[in-house]
Backbone as a printed PyTorch tensor [residue, N CA C, xyz], in Angstrom:
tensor([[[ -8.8270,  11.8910,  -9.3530],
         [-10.2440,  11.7460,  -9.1030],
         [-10.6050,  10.3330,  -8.6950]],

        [[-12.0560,  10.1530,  -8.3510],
         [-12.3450,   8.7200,  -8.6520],
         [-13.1350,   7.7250,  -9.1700]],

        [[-13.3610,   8.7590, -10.2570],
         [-13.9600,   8.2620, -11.0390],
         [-12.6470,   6.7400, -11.8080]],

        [[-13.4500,   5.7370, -12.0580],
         [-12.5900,   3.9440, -12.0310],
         [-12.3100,   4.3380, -13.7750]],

        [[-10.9220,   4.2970, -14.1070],
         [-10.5560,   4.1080, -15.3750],
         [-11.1420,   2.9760, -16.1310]],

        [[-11.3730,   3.3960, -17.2850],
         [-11.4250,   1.8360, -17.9620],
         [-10.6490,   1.2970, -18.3290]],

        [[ -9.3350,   1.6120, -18.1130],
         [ -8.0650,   0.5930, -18.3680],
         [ -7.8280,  -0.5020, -17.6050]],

        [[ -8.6720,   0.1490, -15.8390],
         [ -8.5670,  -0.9660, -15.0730],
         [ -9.3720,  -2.3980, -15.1450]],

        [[-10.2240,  -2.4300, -15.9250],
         [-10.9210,  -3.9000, -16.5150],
         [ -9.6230,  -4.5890, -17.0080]],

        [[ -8.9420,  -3.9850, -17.8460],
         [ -8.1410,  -4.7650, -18.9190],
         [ -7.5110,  -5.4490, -17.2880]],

        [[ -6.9430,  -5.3820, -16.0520],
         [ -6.6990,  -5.8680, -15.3500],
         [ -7.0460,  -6.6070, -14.2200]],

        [[ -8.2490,  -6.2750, -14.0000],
         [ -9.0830,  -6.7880, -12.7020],
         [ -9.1100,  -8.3280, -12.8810]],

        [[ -8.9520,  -8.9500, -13.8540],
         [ -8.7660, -10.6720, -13.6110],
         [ -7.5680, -11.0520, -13.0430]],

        [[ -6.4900, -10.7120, -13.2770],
         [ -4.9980, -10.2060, -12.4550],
         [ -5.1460, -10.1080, -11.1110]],

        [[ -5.5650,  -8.5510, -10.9070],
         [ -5.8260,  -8.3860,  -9.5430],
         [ -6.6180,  -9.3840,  -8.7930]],

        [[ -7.7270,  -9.7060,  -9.0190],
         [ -8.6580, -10.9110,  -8.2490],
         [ -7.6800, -12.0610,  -8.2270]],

        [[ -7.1230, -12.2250,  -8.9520],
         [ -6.3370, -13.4130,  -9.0990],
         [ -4.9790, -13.4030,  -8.1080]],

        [[ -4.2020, -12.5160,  -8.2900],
         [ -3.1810, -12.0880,  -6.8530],
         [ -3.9770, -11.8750,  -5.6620]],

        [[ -4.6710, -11.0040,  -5.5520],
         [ -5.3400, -10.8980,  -3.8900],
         [ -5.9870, -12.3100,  -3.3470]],

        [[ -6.2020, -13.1870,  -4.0420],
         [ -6.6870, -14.3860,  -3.8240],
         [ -5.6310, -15.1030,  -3.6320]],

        [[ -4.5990, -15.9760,  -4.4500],
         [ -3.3710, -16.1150,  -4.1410],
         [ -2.4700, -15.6900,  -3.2510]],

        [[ -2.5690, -14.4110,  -2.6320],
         [ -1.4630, -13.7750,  -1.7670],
         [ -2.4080, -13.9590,   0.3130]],

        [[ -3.9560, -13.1800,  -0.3060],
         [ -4.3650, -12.8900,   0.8140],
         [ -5.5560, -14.1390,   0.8680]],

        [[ -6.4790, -14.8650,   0.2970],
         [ -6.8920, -15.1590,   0.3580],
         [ -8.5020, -14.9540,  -0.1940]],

        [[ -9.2900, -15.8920,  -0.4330],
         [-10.5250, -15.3530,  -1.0190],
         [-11.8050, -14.9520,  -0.6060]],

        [[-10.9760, -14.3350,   0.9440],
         [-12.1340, -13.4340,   1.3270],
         [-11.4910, -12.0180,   1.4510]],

        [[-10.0860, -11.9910,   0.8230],
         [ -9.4250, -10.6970,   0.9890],
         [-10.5030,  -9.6300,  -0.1110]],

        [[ -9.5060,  -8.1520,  -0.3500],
         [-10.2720,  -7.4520,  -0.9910],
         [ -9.9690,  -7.0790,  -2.3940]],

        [[ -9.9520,  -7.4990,  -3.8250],
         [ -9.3610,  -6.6560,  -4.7900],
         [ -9.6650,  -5.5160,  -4.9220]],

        [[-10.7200,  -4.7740,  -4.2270],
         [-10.6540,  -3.4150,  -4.4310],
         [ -9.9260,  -2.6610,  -3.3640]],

        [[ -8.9770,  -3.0680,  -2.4720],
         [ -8.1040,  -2.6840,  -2.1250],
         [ -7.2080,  -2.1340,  -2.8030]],

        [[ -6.6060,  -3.2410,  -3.7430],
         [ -5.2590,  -3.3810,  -4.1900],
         [ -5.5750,  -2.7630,  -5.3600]],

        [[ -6.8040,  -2.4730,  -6.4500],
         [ -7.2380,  -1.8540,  -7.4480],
         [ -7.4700,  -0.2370,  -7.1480]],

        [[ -7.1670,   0.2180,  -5.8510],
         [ -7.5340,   1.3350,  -5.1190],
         [ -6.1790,   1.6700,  -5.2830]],

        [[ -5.1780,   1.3070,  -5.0950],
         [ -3.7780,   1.4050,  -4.8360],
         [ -3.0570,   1.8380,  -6.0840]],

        [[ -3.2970,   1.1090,  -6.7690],
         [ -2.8570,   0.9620,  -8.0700],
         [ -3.5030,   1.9190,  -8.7720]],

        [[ -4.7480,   2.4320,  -8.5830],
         [ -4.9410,   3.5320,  -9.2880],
         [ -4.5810,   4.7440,  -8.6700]],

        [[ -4.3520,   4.7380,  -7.5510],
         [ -3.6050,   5.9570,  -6.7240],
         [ -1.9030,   6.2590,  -7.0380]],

        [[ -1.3380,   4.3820,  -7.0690],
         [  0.0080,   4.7920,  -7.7700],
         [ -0.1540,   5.3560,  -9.0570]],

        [[ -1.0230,   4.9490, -10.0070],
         [ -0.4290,   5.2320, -11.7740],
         [ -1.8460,   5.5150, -12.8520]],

        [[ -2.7610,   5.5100, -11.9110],
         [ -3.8130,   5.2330, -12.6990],
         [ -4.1060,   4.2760, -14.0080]],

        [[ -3.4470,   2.8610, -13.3720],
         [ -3.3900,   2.0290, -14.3470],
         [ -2.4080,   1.8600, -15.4020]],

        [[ -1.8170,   2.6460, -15.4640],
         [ -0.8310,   3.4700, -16.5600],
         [  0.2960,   2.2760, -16.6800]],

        [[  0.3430,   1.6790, -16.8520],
         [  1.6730,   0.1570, -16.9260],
         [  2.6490,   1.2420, -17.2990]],

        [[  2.9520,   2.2940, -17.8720],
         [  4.1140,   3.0150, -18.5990],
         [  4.2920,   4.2400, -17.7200]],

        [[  3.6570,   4.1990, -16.7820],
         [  3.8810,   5.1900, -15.6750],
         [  5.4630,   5.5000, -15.5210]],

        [[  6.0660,   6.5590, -15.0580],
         [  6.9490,   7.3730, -14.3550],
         [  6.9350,   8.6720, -13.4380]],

        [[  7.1630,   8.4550, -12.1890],
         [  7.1740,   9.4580, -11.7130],
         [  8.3560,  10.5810, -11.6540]],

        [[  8.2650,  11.4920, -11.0630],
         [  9.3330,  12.3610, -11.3420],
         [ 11.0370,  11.9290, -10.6590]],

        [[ 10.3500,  11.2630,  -9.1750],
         [ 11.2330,  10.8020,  -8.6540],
         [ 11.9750,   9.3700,  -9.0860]],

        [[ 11.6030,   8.7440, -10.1680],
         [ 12.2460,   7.5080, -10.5270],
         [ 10.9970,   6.3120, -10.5490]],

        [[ 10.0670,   6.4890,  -9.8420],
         [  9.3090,   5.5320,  -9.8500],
         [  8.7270,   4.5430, -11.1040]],

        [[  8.6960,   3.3400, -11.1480],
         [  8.1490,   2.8830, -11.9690],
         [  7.1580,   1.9250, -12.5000]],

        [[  6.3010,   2.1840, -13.4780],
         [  5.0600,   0.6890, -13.7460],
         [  4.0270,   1.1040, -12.8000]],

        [[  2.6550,   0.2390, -13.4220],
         [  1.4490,   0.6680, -12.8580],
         [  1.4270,   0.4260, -11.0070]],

        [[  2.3490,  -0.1850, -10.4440],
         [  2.5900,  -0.6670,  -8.9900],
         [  3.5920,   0.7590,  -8.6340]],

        [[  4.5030,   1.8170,  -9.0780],
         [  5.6880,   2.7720,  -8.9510],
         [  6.3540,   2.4900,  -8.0190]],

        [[  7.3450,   1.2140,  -8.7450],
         [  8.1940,   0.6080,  -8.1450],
         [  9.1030,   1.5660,  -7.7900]],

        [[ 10.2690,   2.0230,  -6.5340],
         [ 11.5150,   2.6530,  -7.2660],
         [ 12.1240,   1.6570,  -7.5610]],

        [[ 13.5140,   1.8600,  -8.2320],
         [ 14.1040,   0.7190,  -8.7170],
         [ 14.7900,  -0.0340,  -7.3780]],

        [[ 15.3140,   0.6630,  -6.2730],
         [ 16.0610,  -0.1740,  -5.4150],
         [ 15.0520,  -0.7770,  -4.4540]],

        [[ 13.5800,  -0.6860,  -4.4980],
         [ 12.5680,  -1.6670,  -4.0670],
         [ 12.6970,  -2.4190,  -5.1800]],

        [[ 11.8240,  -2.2230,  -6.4120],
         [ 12.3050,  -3.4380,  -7.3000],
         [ 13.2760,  -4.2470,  -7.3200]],

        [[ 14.5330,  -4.0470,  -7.4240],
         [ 15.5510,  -5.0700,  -6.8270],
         [ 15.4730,  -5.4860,  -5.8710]],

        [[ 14.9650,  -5.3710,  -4.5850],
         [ 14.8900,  -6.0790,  -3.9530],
         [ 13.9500,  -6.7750,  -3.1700]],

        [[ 12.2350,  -6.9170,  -4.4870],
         [ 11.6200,  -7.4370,  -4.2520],
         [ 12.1840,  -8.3610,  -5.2360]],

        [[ 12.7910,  -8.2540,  -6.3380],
         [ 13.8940,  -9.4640,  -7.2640],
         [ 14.3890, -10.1640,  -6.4310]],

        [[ 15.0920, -10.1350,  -5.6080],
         [ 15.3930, -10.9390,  -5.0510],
         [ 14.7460, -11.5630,  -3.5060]],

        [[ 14.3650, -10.8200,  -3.0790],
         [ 13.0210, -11.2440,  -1.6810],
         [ 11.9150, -11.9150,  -2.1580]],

        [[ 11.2850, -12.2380,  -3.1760],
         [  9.7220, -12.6960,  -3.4620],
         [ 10.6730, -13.5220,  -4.8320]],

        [[ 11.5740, -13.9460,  -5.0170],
         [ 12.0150, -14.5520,  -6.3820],
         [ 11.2730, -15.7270,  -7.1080]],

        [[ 10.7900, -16.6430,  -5.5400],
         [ 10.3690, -17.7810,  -5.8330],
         [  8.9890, -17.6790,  -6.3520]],

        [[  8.1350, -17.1910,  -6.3000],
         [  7.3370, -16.1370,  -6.8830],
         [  7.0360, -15.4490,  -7.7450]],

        [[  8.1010, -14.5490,  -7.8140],
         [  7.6210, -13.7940,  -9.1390],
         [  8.8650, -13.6300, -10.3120]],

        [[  9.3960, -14.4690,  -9.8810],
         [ 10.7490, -15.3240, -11.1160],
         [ 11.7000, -14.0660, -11.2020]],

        [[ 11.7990, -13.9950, -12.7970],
         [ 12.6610, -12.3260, -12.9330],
         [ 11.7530, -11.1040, -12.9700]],

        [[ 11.7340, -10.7890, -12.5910],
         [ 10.7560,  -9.2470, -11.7860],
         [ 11.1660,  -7.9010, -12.7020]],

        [[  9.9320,  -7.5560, -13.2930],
         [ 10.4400,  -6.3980, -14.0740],
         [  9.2340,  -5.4840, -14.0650]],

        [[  9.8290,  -4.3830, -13.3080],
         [  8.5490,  -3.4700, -12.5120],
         [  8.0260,  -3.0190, -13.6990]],

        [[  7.9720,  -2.7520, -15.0210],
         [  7.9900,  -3.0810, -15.8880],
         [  5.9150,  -3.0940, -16.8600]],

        [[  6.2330,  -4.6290, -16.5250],
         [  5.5490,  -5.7040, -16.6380],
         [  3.9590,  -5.5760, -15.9100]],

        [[  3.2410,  -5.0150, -16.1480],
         [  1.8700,  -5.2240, -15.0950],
         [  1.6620,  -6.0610, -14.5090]],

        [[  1.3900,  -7.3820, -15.3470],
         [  1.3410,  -8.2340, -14.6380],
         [  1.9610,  -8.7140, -13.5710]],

        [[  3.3570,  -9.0340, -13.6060],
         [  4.3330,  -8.8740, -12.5830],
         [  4.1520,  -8.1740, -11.3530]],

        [[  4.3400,  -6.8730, -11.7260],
         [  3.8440,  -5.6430, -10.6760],
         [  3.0340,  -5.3760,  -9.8900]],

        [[  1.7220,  -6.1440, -10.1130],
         [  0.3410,  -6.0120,  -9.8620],
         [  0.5770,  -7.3260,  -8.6280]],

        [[  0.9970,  -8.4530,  -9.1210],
         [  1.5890,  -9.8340,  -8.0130],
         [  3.0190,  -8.9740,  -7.0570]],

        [[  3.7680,  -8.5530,  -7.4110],
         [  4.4700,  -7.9730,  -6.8080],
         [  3.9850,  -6.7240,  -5.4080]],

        [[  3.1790,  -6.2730,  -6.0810],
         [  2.5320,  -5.2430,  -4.7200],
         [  1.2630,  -6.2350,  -4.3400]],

        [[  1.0720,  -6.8910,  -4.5950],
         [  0.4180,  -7.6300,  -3.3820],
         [  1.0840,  -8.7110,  -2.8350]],

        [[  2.3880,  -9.0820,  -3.0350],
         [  2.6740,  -9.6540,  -2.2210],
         [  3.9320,  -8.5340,  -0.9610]],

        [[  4.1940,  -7.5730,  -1.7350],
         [  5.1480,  -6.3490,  -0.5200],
         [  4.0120,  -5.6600,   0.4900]],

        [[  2.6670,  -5.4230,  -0.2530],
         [  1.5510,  -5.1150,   0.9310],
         [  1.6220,  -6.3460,   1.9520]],

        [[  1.1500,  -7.5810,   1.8130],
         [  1.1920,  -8.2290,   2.5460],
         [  2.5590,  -8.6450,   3.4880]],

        [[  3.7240,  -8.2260,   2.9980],
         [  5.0460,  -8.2100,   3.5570],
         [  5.1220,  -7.2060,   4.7860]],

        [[  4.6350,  -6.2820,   4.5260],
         [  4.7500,  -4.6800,   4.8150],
         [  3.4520,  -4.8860,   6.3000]],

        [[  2.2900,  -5.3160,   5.7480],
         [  1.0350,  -5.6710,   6.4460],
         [  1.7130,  -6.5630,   7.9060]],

        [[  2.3850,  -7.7140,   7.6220],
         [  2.4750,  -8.7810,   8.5730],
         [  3.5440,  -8.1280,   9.7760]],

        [[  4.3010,  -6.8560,   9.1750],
         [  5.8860,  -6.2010,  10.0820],
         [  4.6060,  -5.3910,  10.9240]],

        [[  3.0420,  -4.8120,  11.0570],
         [  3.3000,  -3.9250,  11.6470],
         [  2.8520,  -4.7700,  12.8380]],

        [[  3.3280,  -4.1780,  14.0230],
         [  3.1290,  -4.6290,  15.0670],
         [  2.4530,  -3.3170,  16.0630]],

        [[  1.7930,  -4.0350,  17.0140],
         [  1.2490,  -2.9160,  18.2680],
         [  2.7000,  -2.3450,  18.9670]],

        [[  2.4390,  -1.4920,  19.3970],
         [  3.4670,  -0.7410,  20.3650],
         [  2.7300,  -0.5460,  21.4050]],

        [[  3.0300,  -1.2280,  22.7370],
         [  2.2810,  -0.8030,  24.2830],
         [  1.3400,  -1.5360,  24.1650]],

        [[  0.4400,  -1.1070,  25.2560],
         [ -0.9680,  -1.4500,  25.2710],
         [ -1.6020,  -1.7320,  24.5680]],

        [[ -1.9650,  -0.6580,  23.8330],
         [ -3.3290,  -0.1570,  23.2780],
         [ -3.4610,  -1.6780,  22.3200]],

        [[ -4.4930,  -1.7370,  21.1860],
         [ -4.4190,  -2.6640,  19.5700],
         [ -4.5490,  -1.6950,  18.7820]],

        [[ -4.4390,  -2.2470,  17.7240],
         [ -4.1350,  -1.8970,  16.3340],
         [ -6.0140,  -2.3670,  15.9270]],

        [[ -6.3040,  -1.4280,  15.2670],
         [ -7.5430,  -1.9370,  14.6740],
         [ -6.9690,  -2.5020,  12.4250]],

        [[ -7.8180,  -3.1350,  12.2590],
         [ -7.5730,  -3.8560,  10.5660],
         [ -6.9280,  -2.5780,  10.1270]],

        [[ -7.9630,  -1.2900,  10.2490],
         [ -8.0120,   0.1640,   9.2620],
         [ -6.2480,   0.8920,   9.5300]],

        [[ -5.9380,   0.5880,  10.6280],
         [ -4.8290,   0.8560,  11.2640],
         [ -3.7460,   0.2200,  10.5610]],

        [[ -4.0400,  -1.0900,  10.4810],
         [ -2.9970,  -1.6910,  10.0780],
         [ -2.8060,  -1.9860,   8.5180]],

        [[ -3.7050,  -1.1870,   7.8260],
         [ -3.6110,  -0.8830,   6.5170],
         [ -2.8480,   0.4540,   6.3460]],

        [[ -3.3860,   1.1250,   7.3270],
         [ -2.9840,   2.3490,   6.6700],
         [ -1.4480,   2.4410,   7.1130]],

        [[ -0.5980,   1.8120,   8.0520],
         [  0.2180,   1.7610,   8.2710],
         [  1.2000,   1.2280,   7.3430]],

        [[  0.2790,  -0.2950,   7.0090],
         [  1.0900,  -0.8710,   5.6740],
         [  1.2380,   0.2690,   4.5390]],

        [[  0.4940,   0.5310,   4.4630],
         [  0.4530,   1.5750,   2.7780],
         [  1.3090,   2.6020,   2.9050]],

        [[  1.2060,   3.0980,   4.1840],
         [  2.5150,   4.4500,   4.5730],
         [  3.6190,   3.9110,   4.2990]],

        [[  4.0880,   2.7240,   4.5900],
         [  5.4610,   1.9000,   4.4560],
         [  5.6670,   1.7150,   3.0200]],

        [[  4.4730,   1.3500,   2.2610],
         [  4.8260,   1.1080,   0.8710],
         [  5.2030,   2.5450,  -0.2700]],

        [[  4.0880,   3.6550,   0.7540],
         [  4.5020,   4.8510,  -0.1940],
         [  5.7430,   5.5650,  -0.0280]],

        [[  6.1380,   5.8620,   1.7080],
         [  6.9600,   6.0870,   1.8740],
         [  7.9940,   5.7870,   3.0040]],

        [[  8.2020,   4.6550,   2.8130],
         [  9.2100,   3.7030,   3.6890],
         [  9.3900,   3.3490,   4.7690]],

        [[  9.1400,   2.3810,   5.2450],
         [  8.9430,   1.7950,   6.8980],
         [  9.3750,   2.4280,   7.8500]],

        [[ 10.5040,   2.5350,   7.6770],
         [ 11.8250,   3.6420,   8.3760],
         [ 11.0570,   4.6950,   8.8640]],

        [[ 10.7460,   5.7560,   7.8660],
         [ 10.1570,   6.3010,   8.0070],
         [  8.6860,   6.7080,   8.7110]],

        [[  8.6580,   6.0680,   9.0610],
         [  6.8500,   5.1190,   9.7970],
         [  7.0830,   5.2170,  11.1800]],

        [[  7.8750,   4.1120,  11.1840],
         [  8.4320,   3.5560,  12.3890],
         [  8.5040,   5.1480,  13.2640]],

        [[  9.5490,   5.7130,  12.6380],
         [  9.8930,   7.0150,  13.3650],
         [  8.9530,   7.8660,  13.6280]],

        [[  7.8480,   7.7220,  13.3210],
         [  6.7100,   8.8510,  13.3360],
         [  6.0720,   8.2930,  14.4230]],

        [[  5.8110,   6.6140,  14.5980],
         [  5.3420,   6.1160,  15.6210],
         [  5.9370,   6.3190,  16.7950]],

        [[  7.4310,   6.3310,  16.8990],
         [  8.2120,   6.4610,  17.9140],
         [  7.8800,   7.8820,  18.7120]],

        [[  8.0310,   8.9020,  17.4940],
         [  7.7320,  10.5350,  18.1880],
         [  6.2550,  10.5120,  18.3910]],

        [[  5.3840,   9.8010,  18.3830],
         [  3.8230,   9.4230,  18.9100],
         [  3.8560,   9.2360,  20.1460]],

        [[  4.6890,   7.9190,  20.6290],
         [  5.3570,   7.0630,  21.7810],
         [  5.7690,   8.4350,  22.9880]],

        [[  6.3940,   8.7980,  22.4250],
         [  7.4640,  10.1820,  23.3100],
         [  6.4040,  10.9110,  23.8680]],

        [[  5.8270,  11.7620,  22.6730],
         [  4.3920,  12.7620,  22.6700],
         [  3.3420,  12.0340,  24.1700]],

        [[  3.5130,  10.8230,  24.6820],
         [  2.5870,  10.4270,  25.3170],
         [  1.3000,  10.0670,  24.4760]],

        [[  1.2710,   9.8160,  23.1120],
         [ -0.5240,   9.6360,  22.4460],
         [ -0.3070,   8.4700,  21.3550]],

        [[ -0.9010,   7.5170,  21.6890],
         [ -1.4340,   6.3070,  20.8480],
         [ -0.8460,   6.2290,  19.5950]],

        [[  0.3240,   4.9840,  19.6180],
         [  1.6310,   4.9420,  18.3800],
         [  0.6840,   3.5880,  17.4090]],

        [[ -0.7460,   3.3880,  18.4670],
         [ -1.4810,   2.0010,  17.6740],
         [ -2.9140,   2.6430,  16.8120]],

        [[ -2.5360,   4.1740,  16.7570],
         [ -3.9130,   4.7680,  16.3940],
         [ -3.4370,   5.7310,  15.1990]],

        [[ -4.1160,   5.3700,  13.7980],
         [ -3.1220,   6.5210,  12.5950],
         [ -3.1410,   7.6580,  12.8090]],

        [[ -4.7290,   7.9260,  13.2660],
         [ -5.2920,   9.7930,  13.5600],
         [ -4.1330,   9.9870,  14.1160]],

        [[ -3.5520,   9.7260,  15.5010],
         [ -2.9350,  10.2390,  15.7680],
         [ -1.4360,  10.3300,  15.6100]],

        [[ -1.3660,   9.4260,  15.2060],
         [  0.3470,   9.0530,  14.5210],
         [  0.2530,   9.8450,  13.1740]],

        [[ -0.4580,  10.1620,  12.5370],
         [ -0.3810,  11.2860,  11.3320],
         [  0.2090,  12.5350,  12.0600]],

        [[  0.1770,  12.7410,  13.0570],
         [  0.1100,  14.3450,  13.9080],
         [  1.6240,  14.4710,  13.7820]],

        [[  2.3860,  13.5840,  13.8950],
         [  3.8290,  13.4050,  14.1470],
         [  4.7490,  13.2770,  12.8130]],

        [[  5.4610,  14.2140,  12.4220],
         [  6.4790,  14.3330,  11.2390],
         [  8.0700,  14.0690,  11.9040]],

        [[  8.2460,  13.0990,  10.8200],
         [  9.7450,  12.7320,  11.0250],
         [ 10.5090,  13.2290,   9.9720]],

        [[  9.5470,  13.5010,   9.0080],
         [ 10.1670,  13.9080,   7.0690],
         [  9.7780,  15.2730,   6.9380]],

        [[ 10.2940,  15.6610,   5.8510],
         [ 10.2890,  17.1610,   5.5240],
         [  8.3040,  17.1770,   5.2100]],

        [[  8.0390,  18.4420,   5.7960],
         [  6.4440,  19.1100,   5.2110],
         [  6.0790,  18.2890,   4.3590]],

        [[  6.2250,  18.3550,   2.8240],
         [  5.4220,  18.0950,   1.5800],
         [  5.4700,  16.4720,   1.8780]],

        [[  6.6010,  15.6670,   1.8270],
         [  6.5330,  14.3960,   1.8480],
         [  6.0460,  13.7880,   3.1280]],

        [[  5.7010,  14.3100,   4.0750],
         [  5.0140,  13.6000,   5.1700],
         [  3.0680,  13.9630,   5.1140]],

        [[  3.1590,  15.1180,   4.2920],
         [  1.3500,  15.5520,   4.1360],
         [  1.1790,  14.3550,   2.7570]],

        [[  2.4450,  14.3190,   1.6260],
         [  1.9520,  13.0450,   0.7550],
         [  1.7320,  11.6870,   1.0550]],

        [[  2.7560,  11.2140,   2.1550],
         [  2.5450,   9.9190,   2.8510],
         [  1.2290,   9.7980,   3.7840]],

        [[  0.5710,  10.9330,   4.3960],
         [ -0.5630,  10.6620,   5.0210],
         [ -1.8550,  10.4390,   4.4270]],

        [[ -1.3010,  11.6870,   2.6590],
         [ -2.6350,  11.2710,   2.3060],
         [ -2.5710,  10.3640,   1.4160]],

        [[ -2.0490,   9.2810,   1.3440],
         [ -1.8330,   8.5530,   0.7200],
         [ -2.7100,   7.3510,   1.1750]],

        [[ -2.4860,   6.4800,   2.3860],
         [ -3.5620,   5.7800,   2.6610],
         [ -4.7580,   6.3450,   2.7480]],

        [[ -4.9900,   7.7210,   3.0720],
         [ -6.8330,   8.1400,   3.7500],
         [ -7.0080,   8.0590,   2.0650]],

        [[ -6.7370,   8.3270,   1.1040],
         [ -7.8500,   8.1770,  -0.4610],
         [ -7.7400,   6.8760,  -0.9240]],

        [[ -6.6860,   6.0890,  -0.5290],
         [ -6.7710,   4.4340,  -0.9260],
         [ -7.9690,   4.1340,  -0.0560]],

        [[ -7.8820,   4.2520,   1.6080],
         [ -8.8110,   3.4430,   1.9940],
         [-10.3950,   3.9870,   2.3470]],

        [[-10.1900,   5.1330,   2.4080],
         [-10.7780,   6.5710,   2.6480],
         [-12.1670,   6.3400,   1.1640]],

        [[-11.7940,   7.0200,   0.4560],
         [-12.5660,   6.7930,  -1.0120],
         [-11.9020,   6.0090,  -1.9840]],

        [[-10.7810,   5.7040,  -2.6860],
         [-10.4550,   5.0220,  -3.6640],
         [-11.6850,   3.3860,  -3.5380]],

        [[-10.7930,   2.6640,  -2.0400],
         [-11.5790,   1.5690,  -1.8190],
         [-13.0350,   1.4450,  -2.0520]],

        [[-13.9290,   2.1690,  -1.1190],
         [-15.1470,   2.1950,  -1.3870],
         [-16.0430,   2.5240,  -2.9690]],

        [[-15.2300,   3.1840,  -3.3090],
         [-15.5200,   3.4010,  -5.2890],
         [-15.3920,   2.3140,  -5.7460]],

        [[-13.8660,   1.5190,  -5.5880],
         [-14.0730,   0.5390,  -6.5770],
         [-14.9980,  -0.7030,  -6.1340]],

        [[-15.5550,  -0.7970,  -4.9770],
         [-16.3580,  -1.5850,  -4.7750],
         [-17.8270,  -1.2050,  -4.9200]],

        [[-17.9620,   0.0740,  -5.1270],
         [-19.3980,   0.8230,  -5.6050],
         [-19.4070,   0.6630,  -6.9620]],

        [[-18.3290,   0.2290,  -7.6530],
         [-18.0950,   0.0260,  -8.8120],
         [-18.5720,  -1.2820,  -9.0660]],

        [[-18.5800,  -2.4710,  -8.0650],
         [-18.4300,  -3.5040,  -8.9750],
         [-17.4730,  -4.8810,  -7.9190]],

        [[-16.0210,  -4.2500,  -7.5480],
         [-15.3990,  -4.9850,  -7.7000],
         [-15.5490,  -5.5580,  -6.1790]],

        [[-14.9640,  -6.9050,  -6.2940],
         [-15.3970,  -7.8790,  -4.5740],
         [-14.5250,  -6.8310,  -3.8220]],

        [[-14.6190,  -7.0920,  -2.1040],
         [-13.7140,  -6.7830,  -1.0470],
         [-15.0990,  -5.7590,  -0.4290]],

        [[-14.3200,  -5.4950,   0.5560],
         [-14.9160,  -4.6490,   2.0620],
         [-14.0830,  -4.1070,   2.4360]],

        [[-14.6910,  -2.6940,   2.2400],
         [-13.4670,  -1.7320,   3.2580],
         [-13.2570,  -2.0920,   4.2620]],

        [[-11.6080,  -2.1420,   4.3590],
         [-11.3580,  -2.3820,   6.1530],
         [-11.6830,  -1.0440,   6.8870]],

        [[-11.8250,   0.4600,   6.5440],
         [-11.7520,   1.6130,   7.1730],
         [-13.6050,   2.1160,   6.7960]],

        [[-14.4130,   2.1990,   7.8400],
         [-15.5890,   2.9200,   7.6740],
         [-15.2380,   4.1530,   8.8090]]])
């Protein structure tokens, strides 16, 4: 749902505090508070079925190797840890954010290039990439999500979960938690 947990207070000084640090202080914490309640609903003790873990649902072989990619940073990394986790996915959004690039012509609008980032974070760049590519082929706009959603590279269930995965982060999650309260501006109206 989206209705805003109240667990997420116990964190929002965190979050403001990484999105400021990572993106800057006109970025959005109700972005990244959108995210986080879409991964775990706050849940620091979260598990998913597939291995995932902590209120960020690290898997473990991303966790390792945001351990060692962001080290200087976020020291010993234990997806774990909220705190940690919470600095940790905002600094792999912004990792994830800076790789996407235009393909062709066309631009990339902000909303685009969120939702692209977030597809990469839920379900793996690789995976992205390739959906953009069979966009590319198709002849229709690899710089536009509407239509790069149209294109499956992954099995049914996990490509309808990766799509809807950014539209309720940026879609409604975002706009709630800022109807709520918290700073930022949707990048997607």
């Amino acid at each position: 749902g989206t209705e805003i947990p109240a667990v997420s207070a116990l964190h929002r000084h965190r979050v403001e505090q990484v999105v400021a640090d990572v993106w800057g202080v006109n970025a959005s914490p109700a972005r990244l508070a959108a995210q986080l309640h879409q991964e775990s609903r706050w849940q620091a003790r979260a598990r998913s079925p597939v291995g995932a873990q902590g209120i960020a649902q690290f898997m473990p072989a991303t966790a390792q190797w945001m351990a060692e990619r962001f080290k200087d940073q976020l020291g010993v990394f234990d997806p774990w840890n909220p705190v940690q986790a919470i600095h940790a996915a905002a600094l792999y959004d912004k990792w994830l954010l800076d790789r996407v690039q235009a393909i062709g012509h066309t631009t990339l609008t902000e909303c685009t290039r969120w939702n692209f980032a977030l597809r990469a974070y839920n379900g793996g760049e690789t995976w992205l990439l390739r959906e953009r590519a069979l966009t590319v082929t198709a002849r229709a706009d690899p710089n536009n999500w509407k239509q790069v959603e149209r294109f499956r590279a992954r099995g049914a269930s996990a490509h309808s979960e990766n799509v809807g995965y950014p539209r309720k982060i940026l879609l409604t999650l975002e706009p709630a938690y800022i109807a709520a309260g918290w700073p930022g501006e949707a990048v997607c109206r």
